[in-house]
Amino acid sequence: MSLPRCPRCGTANRVGSLYCNACGERLDAEVSITTCPNCGVNVPAYSLYCHRCGAKLPQAAPIVNPPPPITEGAAGEGEPPAESDVISLDQMAQPVLGAEEAAPAPFAEAAPAALLPETIPGEPAPEATPLLPPAVSLQPAPETPVTPFLRVRPPLGPPAEPVTVPRQGRGGETWRLLLYLALAGAIVVGVLFPRGLSDTTGVVSPDVRALYDAVEALPPGATVVLSFDYEPSTVDEMQPLASAITRHLVQKRAHILAMSLLPQGPALAQTVLEQAARAGSYQYGPDYVNLGFLAGDEAALATLGGNLASAFSSDFVRGQDVSSFAAVQAMPRIGRADLIIDIAAGDVTVRRWVEQVQSRQKVRLAAATSAMATPMTFPYVQSGQLVGLAGGLPAAAQYEQLLGYEGPATRGMTAQSLGHLVLLLAILIANLWLIASPRRSAR
Amino acid sequence: MRLLRGLAVFLVGLVGTIILLDFYISQTMLDEVGRTLVEWVTILAALALVLGLINLLRVHGARVAAGRSGWPYSLALLGAVIVTLVIGLGPGSGGANDPALNWIFTYIYAPLNAGVFSLLAFFVASAAYRALRLRSAEGAGLLIAGVIVLLGQIPLGGQLSPALPDARDWLLGVVGAAGARGIIIAAALGAVLTGLRVLFGIDRHYLDKDQ
């Protein structure tokens, strides 16, 4: 069974859908396609800029409305369009001859199909469809016929001349290999010799300071909810952050209720909690409890407005009723928490906490995210919905500095610094090469 | 069939409206009904995990049985799933916190997951190397911003100049946040439209058989 693909973004949708789940385009819309004169990738004709190389496109054509229904007796209207006017999926998916190999979209290539959940029961799982350019994503299965509502027409006006772009050649591959080797070498050196560039003295971001101050202001015996919403894939960036914050909470003698919206979260949380508990002589039960995994994302967070015991039937460690723990008895409802800290690798989870918990329960919420998610989380700090924000390994190193100890984040800054320097050097060399070669800069 | 479809659309619309009203109106009975309905969602979400597992076993089991391309990998996946399930659910198991299960998670799953994700570093480096070029005015702006953020993120940047971390904070907190706000608002509007389509059955019709 072939899944209908969006003519605009290429996402596979369920059979029978009228609109694309990713971009909202009508699946039966006819989208004119043109080619970028700079890199040769297929782009919708209404685009002003190429989504791959950013070059300005010559002329944007409006979306062609679906053709009017064919009526009997109208001369010529009942005839199928000329074959040359129709571009099949095969033609639309193929890049222009001679175009250089498409650079992999970073997050797309790192998500092999085997890791994607196959959650549509009764149907074969769709192919992995990250948001790649149409030239890469619209590769049909060999047996997939061209369905009528995916018929596309050439752009309005004179057809674009095919652009012949020379292949990248072995020189480009060599540079990429050198870059990879240099990056790997820099990180290995940084890990083996962590004391070189790890001095973070005097550099603390205001948002990290705000998070630190929010924890510092907690009275002894305060109850704090920690949500460990990250997976092992981001553990090297998030675990130091989680460890630093948990250590601070133990120093303040706060009761910690840990939970997670991800199945892998509770195990990661337990590692952090046990480490902090050993350092601060904390006991499981009176001082901290691992409530475990809560399924349902937004819906699960919405249920937290009620009794915690109804949301979590048993804890993660002992499997006993959560209401039997003193730490939970001190805070039966999440609205009574003194502070909630969401430790999340992605901004979507933070947004869910803001929408479902902070806005409804009016509790103080802070976040610790990966560096990748921090830009999308800043608006919530500026609106006052988050009382503090720490993003990435540098923020973890700054937090350790504020606490006065040298932890894994501080030691990791050497490797990160060397990696950044290698990248900057590569960018500098590439631009000097571009400037020095007029022919290359003219392309 | 039309009657059933209409009934399905009505039920979805009714439940969605109740939960939506519960978000904005504080009323005891509405709160109770809304909370109960949302709790059903968490139960269904947990069930969805089970359905996903069943589908995984079915798809990969069929691949192994038919000997299709990649069947050894499917066999390895099935083996890993069965071993983990037996350890976690079998007699004498400690449940989610079982020591054997924790060992698998800590020494097999977590390192593999982290290792695969760490490949991103090379893809991002390659993408930055290709994207941050002085090809145009916009490209120059992107290049300057990229260099400031790359330097401002590391301690060395602060030692070179105190202005670098401040510039990085400004870029992310002002310029980047402005763009992020636009994306968040647009995504929210899109979610409202998609939600309305789902509630009113404008998109894929409920109970329709697959074509």
XYZ file of C-alpha atoms in Angstrom:
654
model
C 0.000 0.000 0.000
C 1.501 3.344 -1.017
C 1.296 6.216 1.393
C 0.367 9.599 -0.038
C 3.211 12.056 0.125
C 2.767 15.762 0.529
C 3.606 17.630 -2.686
C 5.144 20.422 -0.640
C 7.266 18.834 2.059
C 7.321 15.181 1.023
C 6.030 13.802 4.339
C 4.234 10.473 4.142
C 0.658 10.681 5.407
C -2.014 8.171 6.213
C -4.086 6.869 3.357
C -7.260 8.902 3.033
C -5.843 12.059 4.572
C -6.770 15.295 2.890
C -4.137 17.492 4.498
C -0.498 16.935 5.270
C 0.146 16.301 8.958
C 3.471 18.138 8.822
C 2.805 21.325 6.852
C -0.964 21.419 6.337
C -0.810 21.478 2.547
C -3.671 19.871 0.715
C -2.481 16.508 -0.515
C -4.276 16.970 -3.810
C -2.771 20.384 -4.483
C -0.755 20.785 -7.597
C 2.528 22.424 -6.717
C 4.730 23.784 -9.442
C 8.311 22.632 -9.167
C 11.392 24.433 -10.359
C 15.115 23.918 -9.951
C 17.516 26.072 -8.035
C 20.001 27.684 -10.438
C 22.737 27.452 -7.805
C 22.653 23.909 -6.483
C 20.160 22.232 -8.798
C 17.786 20.837 -6.168
C 14.040 20.744 -6.887
C 12.117 23.380 -4.977
C 8.484 24.536 -5.019
C 8.127 27.329 -7.548
C 6.475 29.653 -5.034
C 9.616 29.670 -2.872
C 11.664 32.853 -2.823
C 14.851 31.177 -1.608
C 16.312 27.734 -2.047
C 15.830 25.699 1.110
C 19.155 23.953 0.612
C 21.696 26.587 -0.378
C 19.757 29.764 0.373
C 20.165 31.223 -3.113
C 17.484 33.632 -4.242
C 15.197 31.981 -6.775
C 14.299 33.794 -9.971
C 10.518 33.945 -10.040
C 7.976 32.586 -7.569
C 4.925 31.001 -9.149
C 1.652 30.756 -7.246
C 0.292 27.405 -6.222
C -1.817 25.985 -9.010
C -5.319 25.222 -7.788
C -6.679 21.801 -8.456
C -8.123 21.681 -11.969
C -11.890 22.115 -12.292
C -13.927 18.924 -12.597
C -14.128 17.507 -16.082
C -17.575 17.953 -17.567
C -18.950 15.963 -20.438
C -19.234 17.640 -23.798
C -16.687 20.372 -23.114
C -14.251 20.338 -25.990
C -10.820 19.225 -24.983
C -11.422 19.310 -21.233
C -11.938 15.625 -20.983
C -8.573 14.857 -22.511
C -5.784 13.902 -20.178
C -2.932 16.403 -19.945
C -0.098 15.989 -22.357
C 2.508 13.615 -21.071
C 5.174 16.307 -21.250
C 3.174 18.509 -18.865
C 3.209 15.949 -16.117
C 6.206 15.269 -13.944
C 6.147 11.860 -12.324
C 7.397 11.188 -8.838
C 10.541 9.677 -10.329
C 11.367 12.826 -12.252
C 10.564 15.091 -9.336
C 12.681 13.106 -6.942
C 15.814 12.933 -9.049
C 18.374 15.700 -8.601
C 19.692 17.461 -11.696
C 22.395 15.627 -13.587
C 25.819 16.308 -12.227
C 24.571 17.888 -9.005
C 26.898 17.345 -6.080
C 25.936 14.882 -3.467
C 23.369 16.298 -1.112
C 24.786 17.228 2.260
C 23.046 15.157 4.859
C 20.624 17.088 7.019
C 22.245 16.483 10.411
C 19.257 15.372 12.391
C 17.705 13.436 9.535
C 20.663 11.159 8.929
C 21.109 10.487 12.615
C 17.657 8.908 12.829
C 17.861 5.636 10.994
C 14.544 4.053 10.136
C 15.018 1.249 12.650
C 14.913 3.721 15.525
C 11.592 5.270 14.502
C 8.564 3.920 16.329
C 6.171 1.963 14.121
C 2.963 2.944 15.808
C 0.389 2.596 13.065
C -1.105 -0.815 13.771
C -2.259 -2.794 10.815
C -0.270 -0.825 8.266
C 3.272 -1.189 7.076
C 5.390 1.429 8.760
C 6.118 4.435 6.570
C 9.662 5.094 5.551
C 11.646 7.472 7.705
C 10.565 10.850 6.438
C 12.516 13.605 8.100
C 12.144 17.033 6.601
C 14.600 16.562 3.762
C 14.408 18.500 0.507
C 12.004 16.949 -1.969
C 14.918 15.829 -4.106
C 15.850 13.323 -1.422
C 12.602 12.529 0.351
C 10.337 11.764 -2.587
C 12.000 8.547 -3.651
C 9.105 6.192 -4.334
C 9.235 2.468 -3.871
C 9.799 0.756 -7.231
C 6.297 -0.648 -7.301
C 4.584 2.611 -6.297
C 2.453 3.977 -9.128
C 1.978 7.707 -9.629
C -1.353 8.491 -8.038
C -3.562 11.108 -9.645
C -3.588 13.598 -6.779
C 0.205 13.735 -6.779
C 0.392 14.877 -10.371
C 2.547 17.967 -10.602
C 2.965 20.372 -13.453
C 6.040 22.215 -14.674
C 6.454 25.821 -13.548
C 4.543 28.562 -15.242
C 6.411 30.267 -18.036
C 9.360 28.887 -19.942
C 10.701 25.694 -18.454
C 13.977 26.146 -16.543
C 17.105 24.946 -18.267
C 18.645 22.016 -16.462
C 21.601 23.244 -14.465
C 24.746 21.204 -14.755
C 26.668 21.456 -11.533
C 30.089 19.811 -11.514
C 30.500 16.945 -9.117
C 32.236 17.722 -5.863
C 35.247 15.617 -6.700
C 37.757 13.938 -4.474
C 39.062 17.274 -3.161
C 35.848 17.950 -1.287
C 35.772 14.441 0.110
C 39.353 14.814 1.310
C 38.537 18.052 3.110
C 35.577 16.452 4.801
C 37.685 13.483 5.920
C 40.333 15.829 7.291
C 37.672 17.785 9.132
C 36.249 14.620 10.687
C 39.693 13.387 11.736
C 40.650 16.756 13.182
C 37.388 16.990 15.109
C 37.701 13.470 16.484
C 41.325 14.053 17.425
C 40.534 17.321 19.177
C 37.773 15.749 21.240
C 39.929 12.758 22.199
C 42.764 15.058 23.277
C 40.319 17.151 25.260
C 38.949 14.102 27.037
C 42.406 12.724 27.825
C 43.764 16.084 29.036
C 40.770 17.851 30.571
C 42.544 20.643 32.367
C 43.720 22.678 29.431
C 40.889 25.023 28.490
C 38.350 24.418 31.233
C 38.698 27.653 33.180
C 35.232 29.213 33.332
C 36.017 31.791 36.023
C 33.934 34.931 35.817
C 31.694 33.869 32.934
C 28.160 33.071 34.122
C 25.115 33.597 31.953
C 22.286 35.630 33.574
C 19.794 32.826 32.974
C 22.040 30.258 34.669
C 22.484 32.679 37.535
C 18.688 33.022 37.754
C 18.252 29.248 38.009
C 20.944 29.047 40.652
C 19.319 31.861 42.630
C 15.919 30.169 42.413
C 17.350 27.012 44.013
C 19.450 28.996 46.473
C 16.324 30.811 47.696
C 14.580 27.567 48.677
C 14.015 27.129 52.396
C 15.159 23.872 54.074
C 12.574 21.163 53.620
C 11.171 22.642 50.429
C 9.709 20.176 47.938
C 11.079 20.219 44.418
C 9.908 18.184 41.426
C 12.669 17.145 39.035
C 11.573 15.828 35.670
C 14.319 13.882 33.911
C 13.159 14.163 30.295
C 16.200 13.096 28.349
C 17.438 9.863 26.838
C 20.846 8.166 26.886
C 21.579 9.803 23.543
C 22.040 13.156 25.275
C 23.328 11.841 28.599
C 26.800 13.314 28.211
C 25.356 16.789 27.948
C 22.393 16.508 30.284
C 23.741 14.311 33.063
C 26.331 16.866 34.279
C 23.577 19.489 34.328
C 21.233 17.199 36.215
C 23.983 16.224 38.647
C 24.889 19.821 39.421
C 21.285 20.849 40.050
C 20.548 17.764 42.156
C 23.687 18.351 44.181
C 22.565 21.908 44.857
C 19.129 20.702 45.966
C 20.727 18.225 48.359
C 22.871 21.026 49.779
C 19.663 22.991 50.399
C 18.109 19.900 52.064
C 15.136 20.001 49.722
C 12.790 17.040 49.295
C 13.170 15.743 45.749
C 10.404 14.069 43.771
C 11.864 12.725 40.524
C 9.791 11.686 37.546
C 10.068 11.373 33.787
C 7.911 11.639 30.686
C 10.218 9.190 28.901
C 10.520 5.453 29.569
C 14.313 5.733 29.833
C 14.177 8.690 32.211
C 13.692 6.972 35.585
C 16.826 4.839 35.246
C 18.905 7.882 34.338
C 17.313 9.795 37.195
C 18.158 7.054 39.677
C 21.844 7.220 38.737
C 21.947 10.953 39.402
C 19.897 10.746 42.586
C 21.959 7.930 44.119
C 25.175 9.801 43.400
C 23.878 12.983 45.038
C 22.335 11.055 47.914
C 25.658 9.391 48.745
C 27.369 12.777 48.823
C 24.676 14.385 50.991
C 23.629 11.439 53.180
C 20.159 11.442 51.702
C 17.763 8.554 52.248
C 15.311 7.125 49.778
C 11.802 7.715 50.986
C 12.057 10.533 53.517
C 14.333 12.741 51.420
C 13.819 11.734 47.801
C 11.564 9.475 45.761
C 11.753 8.323 42.166
C 8.135 8.347 41.011
C 8.969 6.719 37.681
C 7.661 7.084 34.142
C 4.414 8.893 33.336
C 2.985 8.004 29.936
C 0.965 10.427 27.854
C 3.014 13.615 27.401
C 0.614 16.584 27.543
C -2.267 14.526 28.806
C -0.076 13.087 31.533
C 1.040 16.542 32.616
C -2.577 17.677 32.670
C -3.394 14.911 35.160
C -0.681 16.174 37.500
C -3.099 18.891 38.544
C -4.829 16.305 40.680
C -3.457 14.035 43.372
C 0.060 12.785 42.637
C -0.835 9.350 43.940
C -3.476 9.003 41.224
C -0.929 9.840 38.499
C 1.779 7.488 39.844
C 0.535 4.194 41.223
C 3.927 3.005 42.469
C 7.480 4.263 42.661
C 10.313 3.168 40.399
C 12.680 1.716 42.991
C 10.551 -0.286 45.421
C 7.294 -0.613 43.525
C 5.242 0.513 46.501
C 2.395 2.976 46.806
C 3.788 6.501 46.352
C 1.483 7.976 48.979
C 3.338 5.958 51.618
C 6.470 8.066 51.196
C 6.992 11.049 53.463
C 8.318 13.168 50.596
C 5.062 12.663 48.649
C 2.914 13.248 51.720
C 4.582 16.624 52.109
C 3.410 17.566 48.619
C 0.280 15.656 47.564
C -0.468 17.983 44.634
C 1.982 19.430 42.181
C 0.511 22.868 42.670
C 2.136 22.910 46.103
C 5.647 22.344 44.819
C 8.116 25.044 45.779
C 9.904 24.620 42.460
C 9.684 22.399 39.415
C 12.772 21.887 37.272
C 12.395 20.222 33.889
C 15.684 18.705 32.732
C 14.909 18.121 29.071
C 16.966 17.604 25.958
C 14.270 19.139 23.765
C 12.281 22.369 23.915
C 8.992 20.579 23.215
C 8.946 19.021 26.674
C 9.625 22.356 28.321
C 6.779 23.875 26.326
C 4.475 21.122 27.550
C 5.394 21.801 31.155
C 4.741 25.511 30.648
C 1.385 24.947 28.945
C -0.030 22.158 31.088
C 1.449 22.764 34.518
C 2.941 26.234 34.977
C 0.064 28.117 33.342
C -2.634 26.131 35.129
C -1.111 25.552 38.548
C 0.830 28.820 38.758
C 3.934 27.117 40.101
C 7.531 28.233 39.748
C 9.078 26.403 36.834
C 12.681 26.348 35.666
C 14.364 24.414 32.894
C 17.696 22.847 32.080
C 17.969 21.959 28.431
C 20.474 20.918 25.820
C 22.298 23.680 23.976
C 20.283 22.810 20.883
C 16.974 23.471 22.615
C 17.983 26.635 24.464
C 17.165 29.182 21.708
C 13.587 27.929 21.499
C 13.231 28.108 25.282
C 14.443 31.690 25.747
C 10.999 33.251 25.043
C 9.599 31.495 28.099
C 12.292 33.006 30.296
C 11.642 36.479 28.951
C 7.895 36.118 29.502
C 8.459 35.081 33.116
C 7.036 31.598 32.677
C 10.455 30.132 33.464
C 12.311 31.493 36.477
C 15.668 30.271 35.171
C 17.278 28.415 32.310
C 20.515 26.488 31.938
C 21.404 25.281 28.454
C 24.041 22.763 27.536
C 27.406 21.735 28.861
C 28.718 25.324 29.234
C 25.785 26.131 31.498
C 26.495 23.017 33.537
C 30.121 24.121 33.898
C 28.965 27.565 35.023
C 26.605 25.967 37.543
C 29.471 23.882 38.921
C 31.517 27.034 39.185
C 28.751 28.696 41.201
C 28.642 25.656 43.477
C 32.413 25.819 43.835
C 33.498 22.439 42.547
C 35.045 21.024 39.396
C 32.740 18.383 37.991
C 32.349 16.514 34.701
C 30.971 19.572 32.940
C 33.982 21.718 33.787
C 36.330 18.950 32.710
C 34.350 18.540 29.492
C 34.856 22.141 28.473
C 38.353 21.405 27.208
C 37.052 18.892 24.681
C 34.236 21.233 23.684
C 36.626 24.151 23.332
C 39.001 22.204 21.123
C 36.097 20.991 18.991
C 34.842 24.530 18.492
C 38.339 25.727 17.611
C 38.729 22.991 14.989
C 35.402 23.968 13.486
C 36.319 27.653 13.442
C 39.626 26.841 11.775
C 37.849 24.810 9.112
C 35.384 27.617 8.458
C 38.235 30.112 8.221
C 40.143 27.962 5.739
C 37.029 27.397 3.649
C 36.286 31.115 3.428
C 39.876 32.056 2.655
C 39.811 29.472 -0.130
C 36.542 30.942 -1.378
C 37.928 34.464 -1.398
C 41.163 33.428 -3.056
C 39.396 31.542 -5.863
C 37.262 33.983 -7.868
C 35.813 31.178 -10.005
C 34.506 29.359 -6.964
C 33.087 32.485 -5.382
C 31.226 33.301 -8.586
C 29.235 30.033 -8.467
C -21.770 3.837 7.612
C -22.545 7.526 7.391
C -24.404 7.332 10.669
C -21.438 5.693 12.356
C -19.062 8.241 10.892
C -21.282 11.082 12.043
C -21.469 9.560 15.506
C -17.680 9.275 15.616
C -17.239 12.908 14.606
C -19.820 13.989 17.184
C -18.109 12.059 19.989
C -14.679 13.405 19.117
C -16.013 16.936 18.911
C -17.866 16.623 22.211
C -14.894 15.237 24.134
C -12.532 17.775 22.606
C -14.864 20.625 23.463
C -15.217 19.498 27.071
C -11.462 19.330 27.559
C -11.010 22.679 25.840
C -13.626 24.336 28.032
C -12.077 22.743 31.125
C -8.841 24.530 30.314
C -10.487 27.940 30.433
C -13.420 27.532 32.833
C -13.027 26.535 36.465
C -16.119 24.567 37.413
C -16.153 21.514 39.651
C -18.103 19.083 37.498
C -16.347 20.205 34.330
C -12.983 19.764 36.055
C -13.898 16.237 37.145
C -15.154 15.176 33.736
C -12.196 16.788 31.974
C -9.682 15.165 34.303
C -11.268 11.754 33.869
C -11.160 12.051 30.102
C -7.528 13.121 30.198
C -6.685 10.206 32.480
C -8.144 7.910 29.855
C -5.635 9.413 27.434
C -2.729 8.397 29.648
C -4.125 4.859 29.776
C -4.453 4.829 25.990
C -0.925 6.216 25.658
C 0.410 3.338 27.733
C -1.608 0.963 25.584
C -0.126 2.580 22.479
C 3.317 1.509 23.687
C 2.087 -2.057 23.859
C 0.540 -1.778 20.402
C 3.785 -0.382 19.085
C 5.659 -3.328 20.528
C 3.208 -5.788 19.003
C 3.508 -4.099 15.631
C 7.294 -4.162 15.893
C 7.262 -7.883 16.590
C 4.800 -8.485 13.780
C 6.687 -6.528 11.133
C 10.125 -7.889 11.977
C 8.802 -11.376 12.568
C 7.297 -11.352 9.092
C 10.595 -10.191 7.644
C 12.467 -13.013 9.319
C 9.871 -15.595 8.321
C 9.905 -14.472 4.697
C 13.681 -14.138 4.595
C 13.459 -10.629 3.141
C 16.429 -8.298 2.872
C 17.814 -7.370 6.288
C 16.301 -10.351 8.107
C 19.420 -10.991 10.269
C 19.028 -7.497 11.753
C 15.357 -8.133 12.379
C 16.269 -11.409 14.076
C 18.769 -9.596 16.302
C 16.143 -7.017 17.190
C 13.586 -9.679 18.042
C 16.124 -11.498 20.180
C 16.985 -8.345 22.092
C 13.296 -7.540 22.658
C 12.476 -11.035 23.899
C 15.480 -11.224 26.230
C 14.687 -7.818 27.730
C 11.009 -8.662 28.128
C 11.777 -11.960 29.851
C 14.216 -10.296 32.225
C 11.822 -7.472 33.016
C 8.541 -9.385 33.193
C 9.571 -12.946 33.913
C 9.098 -14.730 37.241
C 11.395 -13.413 39.947
C 12.042 -10.207 38.078
C 12.493 -6.988 40.010
C 10.405 -5.099 37.472
C 11.608 -1.868 35.925
C 14.429 -1.593 38.476
C 15.666 -5.168 38.094
C 19.490 -5.338 38.375
C 19.850 -7.345 35.163
C 17.615 -4.909 33.321
C 19.609 -2.005 34.700
C 22.807 -3.686 33.518
C 21.423 -4.004 29.989
C 20.296 -0.384 30.069
C 23.546 0.986 31.507
C 26.119 -1.063 29.612
C 24.396 -1.865 26.293
C 21.480 0.445 25.503
C 22.851 3.712 26.873
C 26.304 3.502 25.234
C 24.807 2.446 21.893
C 22.243 5.234 21.984
C 24.869 7.797 22.939
C 27.267 6.503 20.297
C 24.749 6.811 17.471
C 23.738 10.299 18.534
C 27.348 11.394 18.821
C 27.672 10.961 15.058
C 25.669 14.171 14.840
C 28.796 16.080 15.797
C 30.408 15.210 12.486
C 27.293 15.944 10.440
C 26.858 19.301 12.156
C 30.519 20.114 11.589
C 30.196 19.230 7.921
C 26.999 21.246 7.579
C 28.556 24.262 9.297
C 31.649 23.970 7.131
C 29.445 24.083 4.019
C 26.912 26.645 5.201
C 29.066 29.298 6.857
C 30.526 30.773 3.678
C 30.891 34.348 2.442
C 28.664 33.856 -0.573
C 26.213 36.677 0.042
C 25.247 39.367 2.517
C 22.951 36.942 4.312
C 25.728 34.360 4.326
C 28.110 36.879 5.861
C 25.594 37.627 8.598
C 25.176 33.925 9.280
C 28.945 33.479 9.351
C 29.506 36.312 11.825
C 26.716 35.084 14.087
C 28.045 31.527 13.920
C 31.564 32.582 14.842
C 30.329 34.704 17.764
C 28.228 31.866 19.156
C 30.981 29.276 18.659
C 33.481 31.442 20.493
C 31.058 32.734 23.103
C 30.052 29.224 24.158
C 33.527 28.215 25.336
C 35.590 29.627 28.232
C 38.316 30.685 25.820
C 35.920 33.182 24.259
C 35.374 34.901 27.588
C 39.116 35.072 28.118
C 39.709 36.578 24.673
C 37.096 39.256 25.264
C 34.292 39.685 27.820
C 32.190 41.038 24.979
C 32.011 37.650 23.273
C 29.802 35.884 25.843
C 27.646 39.022 26.051
C 27.311 39.098 22.270
C 26.389 35.436 22.270
C 23.741 36.021 24.932
C 22.375 38.938 22.917
C 22.243 36.931 19.702
C 20.461 34.023 21.324
C 18.338 35.960 23.769
C 17.192 38.795 21.503
C 17.600 37.891 17.847
C 17.172 34.158 18.257
C 14.354 34.487 20.753
C 12.465 36.805 18.388
C 12.633 34.177 15.680
C 11.739 31.474 18.175
C 8.648 33.409 19.249
C 7.488 33.607 15.667
C 7.984 29.888 15.197
C 6.217 29.053 18.457
C 3.214 31.247 17.625
C 3.004 29.890 14.073
C 3.247 26.328 15.356
C 0.508 27.035 17.874
C -1.778 28.448 15.182
C -1.036 25.436 13.016
C -1.844 23.146 15.917
C -5.173 24.935 16.423
C -6.063 24.471 12.765
C -5.008 20.845 12.773
C -6.929 20.259 15.970
C -10.059 21.805 14.492
C -9.693 19.646 11.403
C -9.421 16.551 13.557
C -12.285 17.552 15.838
C -14.680 18.256 13.019
C -13.561 15.326 10.902
C -12.549 17.588 8.028
C -9.360 15.641 7.414
C -9.265 11.879 7.323
C -12.730 10.639 8.079
C -13.171 8.391 11.077
C -14.065 4.784 10.513
C -13.190 5.010 6.825
C -11.612 1.829 5.534
C -8.160 2.242 4.081
C -8.223 2.630 0.329
